[in-house]
mmCIF file with all atom_site columns, C-alpha atoms in Angstrom:
data_model
loop_
_atom_site.group_PDB
_atom_site.id
_atom_site.type_symbol
_atom_site.label_atom_id
_atom_site.label_alt_id
_atom_site.label_comp_id
_atom_site.label_asym_id
_atom_site.label_entity_id
_atom_site.label_seq_id
_atom_site.pdbx_PDB_ins_code
_atom_site.Cartn_x
_atom_site.Cartn_y
_atom_site.Cartn_z
_atom_site.occupancy
_atom_site.B_iso_or_equiv
_atom_site.pdbx_formal_charge
_atom_site.auth_seq_id
_atom_site.auth_comp_id
_atom_site.auth_asym_id
_atom_site.auth_atom_id
_atom_site.pdbx_PDB_model_num
ATOM 1  C CA . PHE A 1 1  ? -31.856 -9.697  1.135   1.00 90.00 ? 1  PHE A CA 1
ATOM 2  C CA . LYS A 1 2  ? -35.248 -11.340 0.903   1.00 94.00 ? 2  LYS A CA 1
ATOM 3  C CA . ASP A 1 3  ? -34.338 -13.929 3.906   1.00 93.00 ? 3  ASP A CA 1
ATOM 4  C CA . LYS A 1 4  ? -31.385 -14.979 6.066   1.00 90.00 ? 4  LYS A CA 1
ATOM 5  C CA . HIS A 1 5  ? -30.372 -17.798 3.442   1.00 90.00 ? 5  HIS A CA 1
ATOM 6  C CA . GLU A 1 6  ? -29.701 -15.219 1.066   1.00 93.00 ? 6  GLU A CA 1
ATOM 7  C CA . LEU A 1 7  ? -27.714 -13.003 3.189   1.00 93.00 ? 7  LEU A CA 1
ATOM 8  C CA . LEU A 1 8  ? -25.611 -15.800 4.502   1.00 87.00 ? 8  LEU A CA 1
ATOM 9  C CA . ALA A 1 9  ? -25.178 -17.270 0.850   1.00 90.00 ? 9  ALA A CA 1
ATOM 10 C CA . ALA A 1 10 ? -23.690 -13.512 0.199   1.00 94.00 ? 10 ALA A CA 1
ATOM 11 C CA . ALA A 1 11 ? -21.749 -13.312 3.172   1.00 91.00 ? 11 ALA A CA 1
ATOM 12 C CA . LEU A 1 12 ? -20.234 -16.909 2.430   1.00 89.00 ? 12 LEU A CA 1
ATOM 13 C CA . ASN A 1 13 ? -19.350 -15.806 -1.510  1.00 92.00 ? 13 ASN A CA 1
ATOM 14 C CA . HIS A 1 14 ? -17.642 -12.699 -0.280  1.00 93.00 ? 14 HIS A CA 1
ATOM 15 C CA . VAL A 1 15 ? -15.467 -14.744 2.196   1.00 90.00 ? 15 VAL A CA 1
ATOM 16 C CA . ALA A 1 16 ? -14.870 -17.403 -0.508  1.00 90.00 ? 16 ALA A CA 1
ATOM 17 C CA . ASN A 1 17 ? -13.662 -14.805 -3.050  1.00 93.00 ? 17 ASN A CA 1
ATOM 18 C CA . ARG A 1 18 ? -11.618 -13.145 -0.586  1.00 91.00 ? 18 ARG A CA 1
ATOM 19 C CA . LEU A 1 19 ? -10.001 -16.358 0.560   1.00 88.00 ? 19 LEU A CA 1
ATOM 20 C CA . VAL A 1 20 ? -9.308  -17.034 -3.263  1.00 89.00 ? 20 VAL A CA 1
ATOM 21 C CA . GLN A 1 21 ? -7.541  -13.928 -3.512  1.00 91.00 ? 21 GLN A CA 1
ATOM 22 C CA . LEU A 1 22 ? -5.363  -14.166 -0.545  1.00 89.00 ? 22 LEU A CA 1
ATOM 23 C CA . LEU A 1 23 ? -4.438  -17.762 -1.640  1.00 87.00 ? 23 LEU A CA 1
ATOM 24 C CA . GLN A 1 24 ? -3.442  -16.234 -5.196  1.00 89.00 ? 24 GLN A CA 1
ATOM 25 C CA . LEU A 1 25 ? -1.457  -13.405 -3.364  1.00 88.00 ? 25 LEU A CA 1
ATOM 26 C CA . ALA A 1 26 ? 0.418   -16.059 -1.451  1.00 86.00 ? 26 ALA A CA 1
ATOM 27 C CA . GLY A 1 27 ? 1.376   -17.897 -4.719  1.00 85.00 ? 27 GLY A CA 1
ATOM 28 C CA . VAL A 1 28 ? -0.405  -21.084 -3.834  1.00 87.00 ? 28 VAL A CA 1
ATOM 29 C CA . GLY A 1 29 ? -0.985  -23.206 -7.209  1.00 82.00 ? 29 GLY A CA 1
ATOM 30 C CA . GLN A 1 30 ? 0.506   -20.630 -9.503  1.00 85.00 ? 30 GLN A CA 1
ATOM 31 C CA . SER A 1 31 ? 2.206   -23.162 -11.379 1.00 85.00 ? 31 SER A CA 1
ATOM 32 C CA . PRO A 1 32 ? 2.087   -26.797 -11.723 1.00 87.00 ? 32 PRO A CA 1
ATOM 33 C CA . ARG A 1 33 ? 4.125   -29.195 -9.270  1.00 87.00 ? 33 ARG A CA 1
ATOM 34 C CA . PRO A 1 34 ? 4.101   -32.326 -7.598  1.00 92.00 ? 34 PRO A CA 1
ATOM 35 C CA . PHE A 1 35 ? 1.256   -32.709 -5.170  1.00 92.00 ? 35 PHE A CA 1
ATOM 36 C CA . GLU A 1 36 ? 3.974   -32.933 -2.030  1.00 92.00 ? 36 GLU A CA 1
ATOM 37 C CA . GLY A 1 37 ? 4.867   -29.401 -3.075  1.00 89.00 ? 37 GLY A CA 1
ATOM 38 C CA . LEU A 1 38 ? 1.536   -27.998 -3.501  1.00 88.00 ? 38 LEU A CA 1
ATOM 39 C CA . LEU A 1 39 ? 0.760   -29.586 0.023   1.00 90.00 ? 39 LEU A CA 1
ATOM 40 C CA . VAL A 1 40 ? 3.534   -27.659 1.492   1.00 90.00 ? 40 VAL A CA 1
ATOM 41 C CA . GLU A 1 41 ? 2.784   -24.357 -0.432  1.00 88.00 ? 41 GLU A CA 1
ATOM 42 C CA . ALA A 1 42 ? -0.967  -24.535 0.861   1.00 88.00 ? 42 ALA A CA 1
ATOM 43 C CA . TRP A 1 43 ? -0.201  -25.624 4.438   1.00 90.00 ? 43 TRP A CA 1
ATOM 44 C CA . THR A 1 44 ? 2.242   -22.611 4.575   1.00 90.00 ? 44 THR A CA 1
ATOM 45 C CA . ALA A 1 45 ? -0.195  -20.144 3.498   1.00 89.00 ? 45 ALA A CA 1
ATOM 46 C CA . ILE A 1 46 ? -3.291  -21.424 5.389   1.00 88.00 ? 46 ILE A CA 1
ATOM 47 C CA . ARG A 1 47 ? -1.119  -21.078 8.563   1.00 91.00 ? 47 ARG A CA 1
ATOM 48 C CA . SER A 1 48 ? -0.453  -17.370 7.977   1.00 91.00 ? 48 SER A CA 1
ATOM 49 C CA . PRO A 1 49 ? -2.122  -14.722 10.182  1.00 92.00 ? 49 PRO A CA 1
ATOM 50 C CA . GLU A 1 50 ? -3.903  -13.192 7.039   1.00 91.00 ? 50 GLU A CA 1
ATOM 51 C CA . LEU A 1 51 ? -5.647  -16.266 6.400   1.00 91.00 ? 51 LEU A CA 1
ATOM 52 C CA . MET A 1 52 ? -5.997  -17.862 9.827   1.00 91.00 ? 52 MET A CA 1
ATOM 53 C CA . PRO A 1 53 ? -9.681  -16.079 10.319  1.00 91.00 ? 53 PRO A CA 1
ATOM 54 C CA . TYR A 1 54 ? -10.826 -17.598 6.872   1.00 89.00 ? 54 TYR A CA 1
ATOM 55 C CA . MET A 1 55 ? -9.509  -21.272 8.042   1.00 88.00 ? 55 MET A CA 1
ATOM 56 C CA . ARG A 1 56 ? -11.334 -20.989 11.410  1.00 90.00 ? 56 ARG A CA 1
ATOM 57 C CA . LEU A 1 57 ? -14.639 -20.054 9.793   1.00 89.00 ? 57 LEU A CA 1
ATOM 58 C CA . TRP A 1 58 ? -14.182 -22.883 7.090   1.00 85.00 ? 58 TRP A CA 1
ATOM 59 C CA . MET A 1 59 ? -13.467 -25.310 9.887   1.00 87.00 ? 59 MET A CA 1
ATOM 60 C CA . GLU A 1 60 ? -16.404 -24.145 11.921  1.00 90.00 ? 60 GLU A CA 1
ATOM 61 C CA . LEU A 1 61 ? -18.539 -24.740 8.889   1.00 85.00 ? 61 LEU A CA 1
ATOM 62 C CA . ALA A 1 62 ? -17.456 -28.028 8.102   1.00 85.00 ? 62 ALA A CA 1
ATOM 63 C CA . ALA A 1 63 ? -17.881 -29.109 11.714  1.00 90.00 ? 63 ALA A CA 1
ATOM 64 C CA . GLY A 1 64 ? -21.416 -27.915 11.805  1.00 87.00 ? 64 GLY A CA 1
ATOM 65 C CA . ALA A 1 65 ? -22.270 -29.570 8.655   1.00 85.00 ? 65 ALA A CA 1
ATOM 66 C CA . GLY A 1 66 ? -20.617 -32.674 9.935   1.00 87.00 ? 66 GLY A CA 1
ATOM 67 C CA . ARG A 1 67 ? -22.881 -32.346 12.912  1.00 87.00 ? 67 ARG A CA 1
ATOM 68 C CA . GLY A 1 68 ? -25.939 -31.687 10.944  1.00 83.00 ? 68 GLY A CA 1
ATOM 69 C CA . ALA A 1 69 ? -26.114 -28.008 12.339  1.00 69.00 ? 69 ALA A CA 1
ATOM 70 C CA . ALA A 1 70 ? -29.162 -25.950 11.203  1.00 60.00 ? 70 ALA A CA 1
ATOM 71 C CA . GLY A 1 71 ? -28.627 -24.282 7.719   1.00 56.00 ? 71 GLY A CA 1
ATOM 72 C CA . ALA A 1 72 ? -25.845 -26.753 6.865   1.00 53.00 ? 72 ALA A CA 1
ATOM 73 C CA . PRO A 1 73 ? -26.372 -28.297 3.221   1.00 52.00 ? 73 PRO A CA 1
#
């Protein structure tokens, strides 16, 4: 990696791809449904032990961006 930004981008890309895979395995959004049904389905998935580390990371990134933390877009 040429610099820390390139490393961070690659790491976040990997995490995002893994999160998408886990959501697909959980069946989230696999077929059209009313928003309320999708919300229940997504909430159940993101509270699972497999997805919890990804949700923690997402919340840290969102909070850092909200605070204007260094490196946040």
